[in-house]
JSON list of C-alpha atoms in Angstrom, two decimals:
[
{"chain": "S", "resi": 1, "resn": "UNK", "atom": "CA", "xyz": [44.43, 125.58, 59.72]},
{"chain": "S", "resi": 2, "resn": "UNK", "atom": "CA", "xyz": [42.76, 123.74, 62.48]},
{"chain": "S", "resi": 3, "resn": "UNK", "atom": "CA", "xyz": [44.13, 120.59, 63.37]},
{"chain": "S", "resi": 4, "resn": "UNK", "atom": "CA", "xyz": [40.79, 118.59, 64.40]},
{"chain": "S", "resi": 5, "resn": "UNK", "atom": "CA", "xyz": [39.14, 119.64, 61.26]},
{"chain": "S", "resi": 6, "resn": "UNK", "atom": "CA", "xyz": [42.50, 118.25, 59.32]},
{"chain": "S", "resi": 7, "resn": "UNK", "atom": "CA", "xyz": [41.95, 115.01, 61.38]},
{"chain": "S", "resi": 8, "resn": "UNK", "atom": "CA", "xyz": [38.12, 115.07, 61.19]},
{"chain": "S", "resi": 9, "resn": "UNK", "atom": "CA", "xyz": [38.51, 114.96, 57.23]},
{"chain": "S", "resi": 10, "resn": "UNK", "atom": "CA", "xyz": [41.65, 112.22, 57.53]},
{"chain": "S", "resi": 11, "resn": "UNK", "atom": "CA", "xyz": [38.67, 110.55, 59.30]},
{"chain": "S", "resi": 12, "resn": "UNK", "atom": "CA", "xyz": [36.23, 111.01, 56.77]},
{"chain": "S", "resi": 13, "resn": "UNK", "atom": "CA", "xyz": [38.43, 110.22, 53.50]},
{"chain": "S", "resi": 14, "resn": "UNK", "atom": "CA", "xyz": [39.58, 106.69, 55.45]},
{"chain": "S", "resi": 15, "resn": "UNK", "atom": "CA", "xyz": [35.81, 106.10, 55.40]},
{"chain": "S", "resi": 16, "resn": "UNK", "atom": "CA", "xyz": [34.91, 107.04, 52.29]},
{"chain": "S", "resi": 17, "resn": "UNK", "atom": "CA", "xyz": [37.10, 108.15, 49.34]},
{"chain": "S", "resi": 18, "resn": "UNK", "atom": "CA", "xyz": [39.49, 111.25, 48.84]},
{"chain": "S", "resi": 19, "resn": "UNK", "atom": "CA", "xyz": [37.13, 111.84, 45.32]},
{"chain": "S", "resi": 20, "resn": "UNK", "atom": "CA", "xyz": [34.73, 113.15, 47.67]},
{"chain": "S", "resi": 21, "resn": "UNK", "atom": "CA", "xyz": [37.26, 116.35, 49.16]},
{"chain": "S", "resi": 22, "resn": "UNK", "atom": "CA", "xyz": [38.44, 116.79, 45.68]},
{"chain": "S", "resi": 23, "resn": "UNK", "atom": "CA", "xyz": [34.66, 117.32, 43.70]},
{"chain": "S", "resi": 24, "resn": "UNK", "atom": "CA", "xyz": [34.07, 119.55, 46.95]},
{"chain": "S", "resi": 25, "resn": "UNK", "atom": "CA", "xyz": [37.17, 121.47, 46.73]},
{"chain": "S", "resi": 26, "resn": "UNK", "atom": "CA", "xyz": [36.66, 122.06, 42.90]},
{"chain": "S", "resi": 27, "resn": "UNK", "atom": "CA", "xyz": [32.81, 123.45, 44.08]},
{"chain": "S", "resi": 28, "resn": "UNK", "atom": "CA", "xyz": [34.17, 125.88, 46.69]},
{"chain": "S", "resi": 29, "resn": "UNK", "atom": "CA", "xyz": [37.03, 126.86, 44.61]},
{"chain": "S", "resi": 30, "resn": "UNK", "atom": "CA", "xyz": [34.54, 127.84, 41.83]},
{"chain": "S", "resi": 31, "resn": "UNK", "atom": "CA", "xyz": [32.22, 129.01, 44.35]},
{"chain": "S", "resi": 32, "resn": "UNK", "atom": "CA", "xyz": [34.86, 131.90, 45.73]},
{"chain": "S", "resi": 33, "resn": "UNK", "atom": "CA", "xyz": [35.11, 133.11, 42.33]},
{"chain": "S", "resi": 34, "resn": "UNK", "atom": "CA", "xyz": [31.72, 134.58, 42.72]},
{"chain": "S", "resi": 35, "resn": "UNK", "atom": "CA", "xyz": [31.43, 138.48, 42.84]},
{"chain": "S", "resi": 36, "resn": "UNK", "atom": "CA", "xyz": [27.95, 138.05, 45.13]},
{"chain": "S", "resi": 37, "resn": "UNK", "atom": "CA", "xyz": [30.56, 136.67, 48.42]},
{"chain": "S", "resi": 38, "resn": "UNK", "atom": "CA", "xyz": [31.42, 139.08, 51.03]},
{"chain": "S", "resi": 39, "resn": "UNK", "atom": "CA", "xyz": [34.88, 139.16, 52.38]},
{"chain": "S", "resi": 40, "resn": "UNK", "atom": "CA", "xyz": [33.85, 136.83, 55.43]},
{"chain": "S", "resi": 41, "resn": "UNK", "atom": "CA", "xyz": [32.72, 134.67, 53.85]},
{"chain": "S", "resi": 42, "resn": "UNK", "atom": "CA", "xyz": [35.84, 134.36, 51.30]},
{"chain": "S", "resi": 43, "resn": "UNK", "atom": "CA", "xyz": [37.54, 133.97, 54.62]},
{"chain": "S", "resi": 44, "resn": "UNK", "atom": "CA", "xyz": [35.91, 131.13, 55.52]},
{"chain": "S", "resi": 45, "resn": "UNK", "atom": "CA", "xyz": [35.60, 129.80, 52.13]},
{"chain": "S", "resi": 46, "resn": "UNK", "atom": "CA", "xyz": [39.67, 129.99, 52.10]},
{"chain": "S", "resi": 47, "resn": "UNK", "atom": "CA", "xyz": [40.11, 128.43, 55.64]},
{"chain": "S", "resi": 48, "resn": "UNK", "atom": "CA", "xyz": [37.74, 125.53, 54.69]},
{"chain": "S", "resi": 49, "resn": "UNK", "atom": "CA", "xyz": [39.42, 124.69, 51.64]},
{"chain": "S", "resi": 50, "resn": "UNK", "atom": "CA", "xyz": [42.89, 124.72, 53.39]},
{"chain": "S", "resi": 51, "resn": "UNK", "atom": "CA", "xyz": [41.84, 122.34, 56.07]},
{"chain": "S", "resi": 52, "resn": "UNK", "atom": "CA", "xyz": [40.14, 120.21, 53.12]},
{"chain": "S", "resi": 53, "resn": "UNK", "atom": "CA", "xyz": [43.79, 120.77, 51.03]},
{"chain": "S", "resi": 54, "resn": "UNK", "atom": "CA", "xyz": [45.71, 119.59, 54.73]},
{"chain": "S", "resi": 55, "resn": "UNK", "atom": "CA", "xyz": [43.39, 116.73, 55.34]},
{"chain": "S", "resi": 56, "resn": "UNK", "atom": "CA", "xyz": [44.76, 115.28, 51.88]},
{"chain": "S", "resi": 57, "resn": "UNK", "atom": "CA", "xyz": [48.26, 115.97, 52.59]},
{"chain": "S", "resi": 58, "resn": "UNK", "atom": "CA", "xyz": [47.65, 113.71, 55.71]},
{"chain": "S", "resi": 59, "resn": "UNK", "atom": "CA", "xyz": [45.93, 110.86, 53.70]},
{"chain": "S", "resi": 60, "resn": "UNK", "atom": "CA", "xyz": [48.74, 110.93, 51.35]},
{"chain": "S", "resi": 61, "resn": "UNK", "atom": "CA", "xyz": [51.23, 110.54, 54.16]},
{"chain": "S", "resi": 62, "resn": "UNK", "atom": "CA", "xyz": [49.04, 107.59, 55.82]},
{"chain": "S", "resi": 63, "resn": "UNK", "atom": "CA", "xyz": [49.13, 106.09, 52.15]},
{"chain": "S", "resi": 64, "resn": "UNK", "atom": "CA", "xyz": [52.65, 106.10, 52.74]},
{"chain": "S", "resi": 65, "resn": "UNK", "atom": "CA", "xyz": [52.52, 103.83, 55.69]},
{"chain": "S", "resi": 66, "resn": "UNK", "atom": "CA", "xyz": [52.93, 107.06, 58.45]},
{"chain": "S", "resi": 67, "resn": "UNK", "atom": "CA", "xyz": [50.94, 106.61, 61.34]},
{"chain": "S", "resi": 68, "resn": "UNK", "atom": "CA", "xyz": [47.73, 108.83, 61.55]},
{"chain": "S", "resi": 69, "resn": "UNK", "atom": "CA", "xyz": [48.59, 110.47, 64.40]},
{"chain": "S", "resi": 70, "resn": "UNK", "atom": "CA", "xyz": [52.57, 111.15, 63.01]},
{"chain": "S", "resi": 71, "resn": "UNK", "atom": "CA", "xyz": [51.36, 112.20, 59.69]},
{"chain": "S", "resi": 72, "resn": "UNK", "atom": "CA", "xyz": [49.26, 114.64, 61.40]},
{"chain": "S", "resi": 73, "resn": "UNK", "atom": "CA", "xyz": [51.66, 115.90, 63.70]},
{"chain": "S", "resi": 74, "resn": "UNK", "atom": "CA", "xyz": [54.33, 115.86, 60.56]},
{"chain": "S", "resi": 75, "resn": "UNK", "atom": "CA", "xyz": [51.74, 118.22, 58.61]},
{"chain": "S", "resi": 76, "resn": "UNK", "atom": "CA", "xyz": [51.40, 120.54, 61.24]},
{"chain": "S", "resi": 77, "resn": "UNK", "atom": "CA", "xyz": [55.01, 120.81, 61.73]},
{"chain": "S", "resi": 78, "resn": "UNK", "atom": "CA", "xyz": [55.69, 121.55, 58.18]},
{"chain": "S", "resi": 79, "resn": "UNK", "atom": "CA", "xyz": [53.05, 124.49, 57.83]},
{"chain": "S", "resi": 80, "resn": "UNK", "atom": "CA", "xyz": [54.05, 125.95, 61.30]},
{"chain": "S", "resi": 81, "resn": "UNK", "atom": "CA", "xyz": [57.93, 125.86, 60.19]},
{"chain": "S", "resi": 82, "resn": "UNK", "atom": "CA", "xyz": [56.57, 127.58, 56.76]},
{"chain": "S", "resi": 83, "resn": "UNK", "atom": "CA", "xyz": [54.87, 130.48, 58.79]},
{"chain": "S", "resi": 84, "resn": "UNK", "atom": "CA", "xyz": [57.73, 130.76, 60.85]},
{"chain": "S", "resi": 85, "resn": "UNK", "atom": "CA", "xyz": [60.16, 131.75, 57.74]},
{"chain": "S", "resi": 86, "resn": "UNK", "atom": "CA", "xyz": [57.87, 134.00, 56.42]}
]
């Protein structure tokens, strides 16, 4: 997961609508089920769709009433706490 891509996406669902991330994370989901995609690009596939999946943690945390820039840092806390047990 790549922070500025997280917060670029925060960005772009406070501009438009979260409907947007989820129709496109229902298209690359379906789209990784294809047999025709090499292992890179699964890779990258995967990596997008987390960033996508963090980027609506974040909105949900702003919904909340956290500050942008503490719901992002409280996201990336979380999933570097969850690497760190496992």
């Amino acid at each position: 997961m790549r922070l500025p891509l997280i917060k670029h996406l925060a960005n772009f669902i406070e501009e438009n609508d979260q409907d947007y991330l989820l129709e496109t994370l229902e298209t690359l989901e379906h789209l990784t089920e294809s047999e025709a995609l090499k292992d890179e690009e699964l890779d990258v596939l995967g990596e997008m769709i987390s960033n996508m999946y963090g980027a609506l943690e974040v909105h949900t945390l702003m919904k909340e009433g956290t500050p942008k820039k503490e719901a992002l840092n409280l996201f990336m806390k979380r999933v570097m706490g969850s690497i760190d047990k496992g």
